[in-house]
PDB file of N, CA and C in Angstrom:
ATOM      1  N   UNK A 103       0.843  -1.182   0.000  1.00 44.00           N
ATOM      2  CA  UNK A 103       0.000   0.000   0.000  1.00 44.00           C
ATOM      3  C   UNK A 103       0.892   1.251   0.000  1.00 44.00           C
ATOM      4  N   UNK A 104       0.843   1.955  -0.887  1.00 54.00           N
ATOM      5  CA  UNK A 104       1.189   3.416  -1.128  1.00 54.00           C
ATOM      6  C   UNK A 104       1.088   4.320   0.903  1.00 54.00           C
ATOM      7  N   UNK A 105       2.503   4.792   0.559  1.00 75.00           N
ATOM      8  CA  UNK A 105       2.329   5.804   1.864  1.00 75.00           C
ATOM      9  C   UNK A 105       1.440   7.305   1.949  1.00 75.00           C
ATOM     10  N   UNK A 106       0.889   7.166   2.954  1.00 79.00           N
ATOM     11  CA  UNK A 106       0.042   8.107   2.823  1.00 79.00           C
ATOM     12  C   UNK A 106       0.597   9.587   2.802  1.00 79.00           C
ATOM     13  N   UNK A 107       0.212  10.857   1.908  1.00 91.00           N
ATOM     14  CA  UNK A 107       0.793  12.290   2.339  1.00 91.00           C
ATOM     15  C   UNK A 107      -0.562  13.108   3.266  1.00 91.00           C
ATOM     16  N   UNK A 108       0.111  12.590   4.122  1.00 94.00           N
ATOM     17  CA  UNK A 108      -1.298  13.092   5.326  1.00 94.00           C
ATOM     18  C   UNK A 108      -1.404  14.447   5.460  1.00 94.00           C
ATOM     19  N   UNK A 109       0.189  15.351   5.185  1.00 94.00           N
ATOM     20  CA  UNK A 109      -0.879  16.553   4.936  1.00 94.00           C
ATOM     21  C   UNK A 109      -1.527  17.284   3.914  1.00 94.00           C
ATOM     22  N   UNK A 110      -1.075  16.688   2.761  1.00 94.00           N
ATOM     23  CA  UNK A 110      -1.689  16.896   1.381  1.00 94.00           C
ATOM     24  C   UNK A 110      -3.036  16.326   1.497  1.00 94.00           C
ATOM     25  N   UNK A 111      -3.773  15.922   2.519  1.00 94.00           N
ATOM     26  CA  UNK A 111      -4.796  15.387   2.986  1.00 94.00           C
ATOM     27  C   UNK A 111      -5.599  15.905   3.936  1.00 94.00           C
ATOM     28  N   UNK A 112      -4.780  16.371   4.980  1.00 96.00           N
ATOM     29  CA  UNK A 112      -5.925  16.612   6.332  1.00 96.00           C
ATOM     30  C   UNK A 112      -5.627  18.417   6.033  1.00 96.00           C
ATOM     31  N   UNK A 113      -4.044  18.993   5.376  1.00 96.00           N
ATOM     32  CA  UNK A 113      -4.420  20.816   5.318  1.00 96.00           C
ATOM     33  C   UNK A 113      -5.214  21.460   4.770  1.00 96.00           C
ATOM     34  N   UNK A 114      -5.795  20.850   3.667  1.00 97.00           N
ATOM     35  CA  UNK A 114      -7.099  21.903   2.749  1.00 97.00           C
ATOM     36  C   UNK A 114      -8.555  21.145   3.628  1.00 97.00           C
ATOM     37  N   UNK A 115      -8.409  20.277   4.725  1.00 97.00           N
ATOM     38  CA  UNK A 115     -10.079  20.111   5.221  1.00 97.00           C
ATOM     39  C   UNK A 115      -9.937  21.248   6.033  1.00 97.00           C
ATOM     40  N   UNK A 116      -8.750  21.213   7.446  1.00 97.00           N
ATOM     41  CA  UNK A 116      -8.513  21.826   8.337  1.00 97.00           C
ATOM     42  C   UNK A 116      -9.117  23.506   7.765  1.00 97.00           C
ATOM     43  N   UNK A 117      -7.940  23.755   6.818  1.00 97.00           N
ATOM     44  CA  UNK A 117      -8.384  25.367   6.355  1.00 97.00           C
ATOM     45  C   UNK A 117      -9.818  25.669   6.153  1.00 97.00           C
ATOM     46  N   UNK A 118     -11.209  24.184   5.324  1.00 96.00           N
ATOM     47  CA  UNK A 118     -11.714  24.918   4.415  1.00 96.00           C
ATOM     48  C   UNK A 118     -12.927  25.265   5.746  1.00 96.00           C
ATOM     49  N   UNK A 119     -12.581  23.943   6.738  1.00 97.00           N
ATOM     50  CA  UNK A 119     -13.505  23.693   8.207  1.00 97.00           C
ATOM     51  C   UNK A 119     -13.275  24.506   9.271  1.00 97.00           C
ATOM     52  N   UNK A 120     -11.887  25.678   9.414  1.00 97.00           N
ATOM     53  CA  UNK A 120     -11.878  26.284  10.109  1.00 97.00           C
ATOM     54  C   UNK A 120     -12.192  27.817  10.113  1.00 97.00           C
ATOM     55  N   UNK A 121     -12.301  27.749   8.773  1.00 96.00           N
ATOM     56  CA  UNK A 121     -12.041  28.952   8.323  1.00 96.00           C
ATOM     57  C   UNK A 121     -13.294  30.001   9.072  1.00 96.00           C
ATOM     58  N   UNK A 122     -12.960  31.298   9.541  1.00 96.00           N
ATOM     59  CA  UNK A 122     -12.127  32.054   8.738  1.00 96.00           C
ATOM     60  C   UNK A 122     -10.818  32.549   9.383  1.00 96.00           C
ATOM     61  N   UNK A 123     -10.630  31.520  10.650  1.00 96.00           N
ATOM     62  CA  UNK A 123      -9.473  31.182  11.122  1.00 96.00           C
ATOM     63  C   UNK A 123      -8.427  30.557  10.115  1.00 96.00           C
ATOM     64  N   UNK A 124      -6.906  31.342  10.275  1.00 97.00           N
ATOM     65  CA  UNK A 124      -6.116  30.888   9.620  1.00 97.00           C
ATOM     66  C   UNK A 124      -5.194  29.754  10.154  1.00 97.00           C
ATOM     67  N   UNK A 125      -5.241  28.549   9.539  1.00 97.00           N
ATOM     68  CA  UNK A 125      -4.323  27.347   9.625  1.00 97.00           C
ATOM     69  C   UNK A 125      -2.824  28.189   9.114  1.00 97.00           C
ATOM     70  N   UNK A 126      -1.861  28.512  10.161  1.00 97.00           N
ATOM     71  CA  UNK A 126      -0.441  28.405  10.034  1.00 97.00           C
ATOM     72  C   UNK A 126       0.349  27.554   9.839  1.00 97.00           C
ATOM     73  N   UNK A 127      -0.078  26.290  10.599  1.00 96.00           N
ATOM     74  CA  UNK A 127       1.228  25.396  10.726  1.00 96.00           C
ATOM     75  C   UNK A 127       0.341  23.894  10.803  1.00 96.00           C
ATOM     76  N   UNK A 128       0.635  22.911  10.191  1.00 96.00           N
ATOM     77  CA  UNK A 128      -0.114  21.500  10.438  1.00 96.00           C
ATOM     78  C   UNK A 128       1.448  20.567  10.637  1.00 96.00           C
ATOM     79  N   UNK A 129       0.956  19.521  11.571  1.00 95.00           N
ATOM     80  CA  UNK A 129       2.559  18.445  12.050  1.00 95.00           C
ATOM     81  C   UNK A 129       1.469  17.370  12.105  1.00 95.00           C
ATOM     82  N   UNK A 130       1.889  16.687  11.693  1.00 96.00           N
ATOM     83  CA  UNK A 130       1.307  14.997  11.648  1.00 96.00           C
ATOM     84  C   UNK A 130       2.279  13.764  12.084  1.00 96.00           C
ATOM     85  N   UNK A 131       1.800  13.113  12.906  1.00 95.00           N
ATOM     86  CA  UNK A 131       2.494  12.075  13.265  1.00 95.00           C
ATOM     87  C   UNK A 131       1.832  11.022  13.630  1.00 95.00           C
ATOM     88  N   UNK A 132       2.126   9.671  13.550  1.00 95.00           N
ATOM     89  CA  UNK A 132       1.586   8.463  13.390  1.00 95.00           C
ATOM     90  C   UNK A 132       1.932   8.063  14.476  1.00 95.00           C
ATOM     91  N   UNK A 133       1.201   7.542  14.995  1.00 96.00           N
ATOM     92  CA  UNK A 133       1.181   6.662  16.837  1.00 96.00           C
ATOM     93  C   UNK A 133       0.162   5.859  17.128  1.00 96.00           C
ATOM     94  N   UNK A 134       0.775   5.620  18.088  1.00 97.00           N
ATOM     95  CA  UNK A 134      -0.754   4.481  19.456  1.00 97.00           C
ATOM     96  C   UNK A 134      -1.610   5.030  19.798  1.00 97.00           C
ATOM     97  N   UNK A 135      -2.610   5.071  20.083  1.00 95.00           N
ATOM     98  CA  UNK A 135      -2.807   5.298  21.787  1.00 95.00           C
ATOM     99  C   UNK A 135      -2.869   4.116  22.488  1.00 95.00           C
ATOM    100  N   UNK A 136      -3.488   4.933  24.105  1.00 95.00           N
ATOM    101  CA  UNK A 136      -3.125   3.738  24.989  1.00 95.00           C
ATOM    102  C   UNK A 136      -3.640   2.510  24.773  1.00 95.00           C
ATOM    103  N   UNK A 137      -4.389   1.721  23.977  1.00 96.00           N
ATOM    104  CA  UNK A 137      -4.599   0.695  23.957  1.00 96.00           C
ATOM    105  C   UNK A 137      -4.176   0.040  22.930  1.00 96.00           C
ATOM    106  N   UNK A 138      -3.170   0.586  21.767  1.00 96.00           N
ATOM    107  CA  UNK A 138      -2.213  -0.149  21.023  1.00 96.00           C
ATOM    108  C   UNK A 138      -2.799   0.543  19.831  1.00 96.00           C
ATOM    109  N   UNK A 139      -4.129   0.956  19.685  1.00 95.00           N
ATOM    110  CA  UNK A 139      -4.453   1.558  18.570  1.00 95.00           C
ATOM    111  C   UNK A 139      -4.071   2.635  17.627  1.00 95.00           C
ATOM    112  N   UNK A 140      -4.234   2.397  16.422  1.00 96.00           N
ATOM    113  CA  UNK A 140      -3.449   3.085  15.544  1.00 96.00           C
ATOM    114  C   UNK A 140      -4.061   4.927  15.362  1.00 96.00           C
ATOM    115  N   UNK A 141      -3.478   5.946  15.639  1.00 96.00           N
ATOM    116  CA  UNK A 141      -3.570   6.870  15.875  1.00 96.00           C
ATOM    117  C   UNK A 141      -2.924   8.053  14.810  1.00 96.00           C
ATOM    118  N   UNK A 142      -3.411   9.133  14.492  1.00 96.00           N
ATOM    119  CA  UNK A 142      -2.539  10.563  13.795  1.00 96.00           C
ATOM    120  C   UNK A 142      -2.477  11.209  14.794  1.00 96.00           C
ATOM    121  N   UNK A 143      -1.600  11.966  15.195  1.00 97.00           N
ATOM    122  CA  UNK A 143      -1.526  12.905  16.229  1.00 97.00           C
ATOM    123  C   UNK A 143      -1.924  14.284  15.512  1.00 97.00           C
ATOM    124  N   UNK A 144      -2.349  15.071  15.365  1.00 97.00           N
ATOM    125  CA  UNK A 144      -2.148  16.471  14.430  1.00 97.00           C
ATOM    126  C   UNK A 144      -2.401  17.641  15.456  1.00 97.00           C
ATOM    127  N   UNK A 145      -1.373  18.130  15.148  1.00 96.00           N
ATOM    128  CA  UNK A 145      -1.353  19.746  15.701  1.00 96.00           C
ATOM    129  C   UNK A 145      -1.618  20.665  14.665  1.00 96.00           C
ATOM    130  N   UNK A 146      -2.321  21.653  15.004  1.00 97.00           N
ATOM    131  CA  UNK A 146      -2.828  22.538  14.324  1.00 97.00           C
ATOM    132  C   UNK A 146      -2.108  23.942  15.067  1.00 97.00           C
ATOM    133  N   UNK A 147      -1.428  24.903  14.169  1.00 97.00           N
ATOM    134  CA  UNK A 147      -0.823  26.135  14.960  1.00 97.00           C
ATOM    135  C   UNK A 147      -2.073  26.725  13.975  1.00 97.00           C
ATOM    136  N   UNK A 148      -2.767  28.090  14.706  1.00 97.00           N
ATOM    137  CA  UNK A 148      -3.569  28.967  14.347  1.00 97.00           C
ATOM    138  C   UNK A 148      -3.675  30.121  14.295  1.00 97.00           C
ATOM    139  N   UNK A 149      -4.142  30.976  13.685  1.00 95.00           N
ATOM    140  CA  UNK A 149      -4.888  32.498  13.960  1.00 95.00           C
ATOM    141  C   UNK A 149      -5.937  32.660  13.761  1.00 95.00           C
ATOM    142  N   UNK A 150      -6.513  33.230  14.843  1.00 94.00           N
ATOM    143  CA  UNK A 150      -8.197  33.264  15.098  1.00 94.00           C
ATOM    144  C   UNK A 150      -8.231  34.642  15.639  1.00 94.00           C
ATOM    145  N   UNK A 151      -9.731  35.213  15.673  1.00 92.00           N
ATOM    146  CA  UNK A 151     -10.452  36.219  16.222  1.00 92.00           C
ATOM    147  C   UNK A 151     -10.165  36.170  17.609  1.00 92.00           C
ATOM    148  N   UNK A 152      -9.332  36.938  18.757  1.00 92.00           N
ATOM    149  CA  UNK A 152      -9.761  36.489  19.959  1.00 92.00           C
ATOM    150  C   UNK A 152      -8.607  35.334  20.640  1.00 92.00           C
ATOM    151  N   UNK A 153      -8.068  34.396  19.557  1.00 92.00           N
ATOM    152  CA  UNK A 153      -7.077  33.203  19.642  1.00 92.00           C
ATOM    153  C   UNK A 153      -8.405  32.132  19.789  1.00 92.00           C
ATOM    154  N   UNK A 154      -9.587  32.736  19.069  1.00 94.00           N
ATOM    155  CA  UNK A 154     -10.534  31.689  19.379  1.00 94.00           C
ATOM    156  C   UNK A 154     -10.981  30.627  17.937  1.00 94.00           C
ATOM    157  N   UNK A 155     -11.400  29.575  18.255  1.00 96.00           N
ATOM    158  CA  UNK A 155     -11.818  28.671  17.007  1.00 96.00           C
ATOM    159  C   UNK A 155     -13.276  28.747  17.890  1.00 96.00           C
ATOM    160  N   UNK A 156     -14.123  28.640  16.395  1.00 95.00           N
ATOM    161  CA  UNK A 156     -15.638  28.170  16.710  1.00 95.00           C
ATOM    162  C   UNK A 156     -15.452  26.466  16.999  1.00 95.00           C
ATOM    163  N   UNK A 157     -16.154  26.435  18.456  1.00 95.00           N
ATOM    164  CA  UNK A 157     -16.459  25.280  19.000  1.00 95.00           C
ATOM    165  C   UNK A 157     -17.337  24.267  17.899  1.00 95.00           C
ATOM    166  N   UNK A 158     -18.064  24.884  17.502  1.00 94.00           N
ATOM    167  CA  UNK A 158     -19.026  23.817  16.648  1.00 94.00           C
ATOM    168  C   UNK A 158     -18.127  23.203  15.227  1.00 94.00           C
ATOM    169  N   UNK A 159     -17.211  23.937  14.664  1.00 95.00           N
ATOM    170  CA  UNK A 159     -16.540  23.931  13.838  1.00 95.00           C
ATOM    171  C   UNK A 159     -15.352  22.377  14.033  1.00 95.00           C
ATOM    172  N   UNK A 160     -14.749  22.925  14.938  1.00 95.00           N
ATOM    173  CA  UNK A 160     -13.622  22.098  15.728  1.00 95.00           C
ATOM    174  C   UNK A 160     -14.252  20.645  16.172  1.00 95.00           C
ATOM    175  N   UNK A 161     -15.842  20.608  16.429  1.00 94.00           N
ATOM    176  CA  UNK A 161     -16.391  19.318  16.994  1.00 94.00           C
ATOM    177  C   UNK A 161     -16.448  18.734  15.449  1.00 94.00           C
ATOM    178  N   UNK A 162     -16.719  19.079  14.465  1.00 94.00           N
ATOM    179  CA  UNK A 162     -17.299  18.491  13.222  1.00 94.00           C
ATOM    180  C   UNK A 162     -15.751  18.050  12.863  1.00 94.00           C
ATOM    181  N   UNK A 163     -14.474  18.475  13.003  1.00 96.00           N
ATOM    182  CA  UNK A 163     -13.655  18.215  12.032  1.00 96.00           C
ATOM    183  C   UNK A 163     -13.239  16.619  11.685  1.00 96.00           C
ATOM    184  N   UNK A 164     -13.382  15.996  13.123  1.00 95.00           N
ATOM    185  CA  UNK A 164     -13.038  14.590  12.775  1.00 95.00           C
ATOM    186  C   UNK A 164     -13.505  13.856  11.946  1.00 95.00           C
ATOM    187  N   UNK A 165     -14.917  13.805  11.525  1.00 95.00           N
ATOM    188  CA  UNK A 165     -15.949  13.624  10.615  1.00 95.00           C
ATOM    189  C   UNK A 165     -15.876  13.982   9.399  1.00 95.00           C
ATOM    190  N   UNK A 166     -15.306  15.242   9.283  1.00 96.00           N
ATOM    191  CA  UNK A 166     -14.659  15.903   7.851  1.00 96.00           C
ATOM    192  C   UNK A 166     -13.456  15.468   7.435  1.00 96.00           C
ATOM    193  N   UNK A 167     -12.634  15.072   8.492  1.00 96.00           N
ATOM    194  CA  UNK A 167     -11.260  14.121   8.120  1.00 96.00           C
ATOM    195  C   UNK A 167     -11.572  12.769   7.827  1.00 96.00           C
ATOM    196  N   UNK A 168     -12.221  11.891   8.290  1.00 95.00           N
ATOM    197  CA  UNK A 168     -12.557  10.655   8.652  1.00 95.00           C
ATOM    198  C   UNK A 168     -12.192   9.949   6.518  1.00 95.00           C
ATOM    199  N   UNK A 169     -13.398  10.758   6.380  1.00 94.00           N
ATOM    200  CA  UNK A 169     -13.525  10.509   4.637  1.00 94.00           C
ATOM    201  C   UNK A 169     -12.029  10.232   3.491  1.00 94.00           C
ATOM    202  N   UNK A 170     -11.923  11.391   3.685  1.00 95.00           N
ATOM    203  CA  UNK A 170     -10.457  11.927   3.111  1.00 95.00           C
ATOM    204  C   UNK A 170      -9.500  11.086   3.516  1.00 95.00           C
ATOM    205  N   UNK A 171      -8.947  10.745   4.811  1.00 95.00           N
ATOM    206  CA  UNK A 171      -7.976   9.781   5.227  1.00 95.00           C
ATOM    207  C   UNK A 171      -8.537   8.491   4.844  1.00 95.00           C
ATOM    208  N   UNK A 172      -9.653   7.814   4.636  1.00 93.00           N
ATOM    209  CA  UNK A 172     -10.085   6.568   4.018  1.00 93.00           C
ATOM    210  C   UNK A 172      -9.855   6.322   2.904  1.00 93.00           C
ATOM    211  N   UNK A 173     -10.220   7.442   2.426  1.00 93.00           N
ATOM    212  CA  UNK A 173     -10.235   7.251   1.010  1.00 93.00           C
ATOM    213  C   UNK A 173      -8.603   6.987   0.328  1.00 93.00           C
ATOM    214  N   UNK A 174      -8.215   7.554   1.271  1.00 92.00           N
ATOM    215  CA  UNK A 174      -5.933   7.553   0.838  1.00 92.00           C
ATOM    216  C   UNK A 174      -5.909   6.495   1.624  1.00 92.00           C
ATOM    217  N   UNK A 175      -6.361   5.398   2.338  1.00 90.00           N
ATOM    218  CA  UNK A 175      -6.323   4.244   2.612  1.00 90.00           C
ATOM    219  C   UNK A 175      -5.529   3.989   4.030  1.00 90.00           C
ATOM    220  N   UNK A 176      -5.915   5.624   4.827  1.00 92.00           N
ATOM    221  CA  UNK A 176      -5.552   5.434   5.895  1.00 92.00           C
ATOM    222  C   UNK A 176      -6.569   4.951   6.748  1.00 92.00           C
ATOM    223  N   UNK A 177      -6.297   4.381   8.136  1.00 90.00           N
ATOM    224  CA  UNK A 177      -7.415   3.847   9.041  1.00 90.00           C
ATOM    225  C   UNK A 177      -7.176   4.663  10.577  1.00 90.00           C
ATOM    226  N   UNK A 178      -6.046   4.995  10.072  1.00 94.00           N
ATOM    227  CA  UNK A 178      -5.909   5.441  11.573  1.00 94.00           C
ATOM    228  C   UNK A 178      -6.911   7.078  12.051  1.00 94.00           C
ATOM    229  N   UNK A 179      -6.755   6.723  13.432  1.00 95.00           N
ATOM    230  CA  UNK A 179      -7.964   8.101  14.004  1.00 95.00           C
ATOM    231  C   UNK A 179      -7.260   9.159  14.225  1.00 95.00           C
ATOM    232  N   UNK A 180      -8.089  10.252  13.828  1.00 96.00           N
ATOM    233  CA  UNK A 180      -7.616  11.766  13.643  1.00 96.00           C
ATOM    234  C   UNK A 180      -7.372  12.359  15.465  1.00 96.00           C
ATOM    235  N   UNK A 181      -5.968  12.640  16.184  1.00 96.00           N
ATOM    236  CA  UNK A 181      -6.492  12.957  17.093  1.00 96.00           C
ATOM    237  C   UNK A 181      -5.880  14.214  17.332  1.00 96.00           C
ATOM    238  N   UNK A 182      -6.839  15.765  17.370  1.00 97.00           N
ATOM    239  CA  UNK A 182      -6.480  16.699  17.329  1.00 97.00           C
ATOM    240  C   UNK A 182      -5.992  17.464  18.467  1.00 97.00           C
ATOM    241  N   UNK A 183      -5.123  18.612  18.376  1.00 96.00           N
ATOM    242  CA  UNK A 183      -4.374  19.598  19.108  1.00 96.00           C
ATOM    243  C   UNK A 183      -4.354  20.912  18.158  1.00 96.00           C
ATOM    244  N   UNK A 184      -4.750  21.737  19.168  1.00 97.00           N
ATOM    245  CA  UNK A 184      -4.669  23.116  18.510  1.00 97.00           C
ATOM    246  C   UNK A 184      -3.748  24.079  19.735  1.00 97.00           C
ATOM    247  N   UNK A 185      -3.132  25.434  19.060  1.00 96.00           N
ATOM    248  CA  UNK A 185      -2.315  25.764  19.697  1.00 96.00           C
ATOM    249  C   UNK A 185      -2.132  27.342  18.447  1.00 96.00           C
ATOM    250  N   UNK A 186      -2.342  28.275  19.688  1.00 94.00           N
ATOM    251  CA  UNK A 186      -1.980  29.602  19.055  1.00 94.00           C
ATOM    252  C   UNK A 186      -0.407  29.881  18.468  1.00 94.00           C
ATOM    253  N   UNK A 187      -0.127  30.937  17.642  1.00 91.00           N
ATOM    254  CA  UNK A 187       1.400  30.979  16.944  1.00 91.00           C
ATOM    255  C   UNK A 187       1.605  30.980  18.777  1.00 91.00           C
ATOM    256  N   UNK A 188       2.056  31.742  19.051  1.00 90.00           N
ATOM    257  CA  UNK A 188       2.522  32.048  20.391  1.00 90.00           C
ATOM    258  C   UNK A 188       2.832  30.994  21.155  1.00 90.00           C
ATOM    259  N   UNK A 189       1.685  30.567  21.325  1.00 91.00           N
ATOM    260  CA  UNK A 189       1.591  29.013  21.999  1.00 91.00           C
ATOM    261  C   UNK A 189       2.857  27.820  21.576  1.00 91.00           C
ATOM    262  N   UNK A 190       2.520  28.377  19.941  1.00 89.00           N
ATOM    263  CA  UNK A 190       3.804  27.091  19.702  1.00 89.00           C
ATOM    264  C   UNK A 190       4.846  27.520  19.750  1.00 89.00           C
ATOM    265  N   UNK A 191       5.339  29.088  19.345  1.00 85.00           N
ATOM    266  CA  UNK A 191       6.843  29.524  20.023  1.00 85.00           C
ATOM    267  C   UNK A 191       7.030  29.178  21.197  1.00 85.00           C
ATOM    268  N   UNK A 192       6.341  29.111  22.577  1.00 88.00           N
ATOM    269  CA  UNK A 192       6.511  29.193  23.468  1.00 88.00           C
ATOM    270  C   UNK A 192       6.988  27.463  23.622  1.00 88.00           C
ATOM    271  N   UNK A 193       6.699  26.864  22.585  1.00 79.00           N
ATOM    272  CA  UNK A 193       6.557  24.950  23.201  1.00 79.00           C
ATOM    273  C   UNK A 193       7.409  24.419  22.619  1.00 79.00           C
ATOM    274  N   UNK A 194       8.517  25.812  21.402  1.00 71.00           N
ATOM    275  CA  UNK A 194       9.923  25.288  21.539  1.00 71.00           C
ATOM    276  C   UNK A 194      11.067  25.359  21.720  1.00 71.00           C
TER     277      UNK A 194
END
């Protein structure tokens, strides 16, 4: 099976679902979680109104990813992190 380009995949949902918050920065990484299961980690660096994302927006995204990563023949679950520019200067 072809390797997946997960962010040529999950950056144009993120942008088109967050919008009119700006997606800065997307990091993807492949992991567990605790019960051995196969996992994406994704961080999202942002700019928002406020440093805020619409709540209703942010609940739908997994659902809006879900498709897209299937369809590129990934299985693993979307598990999100968001984090202001600031936020992520500060976290390195």
């Amino acid at each position: 099976m072809p390797e997946v380009n997960y962010l040529k995949v999950i950056t144009p949902v993120l942008k088109k679902q967050l919008a009119p918050a700006r997606v800065l920065d997307v990091r993807v990484d492949e992991a567990f979680d605790s019960d051995g299961d196969p996992i994406l980690r994704i961080q999202v660096v942002y700019e928002a109104e406020q440093d805020r994302l619409d709540p209703f927006k942010v609940v739908s995204l997994i659902r809006h990813l879900r498709g897209p990563l299937n369809e590129e023949g990934s299985e693993r679950f979307p598990v999100l992190s968001f984090m202001t520019e600031e936020e992520a200067h500060a976290a390195t």
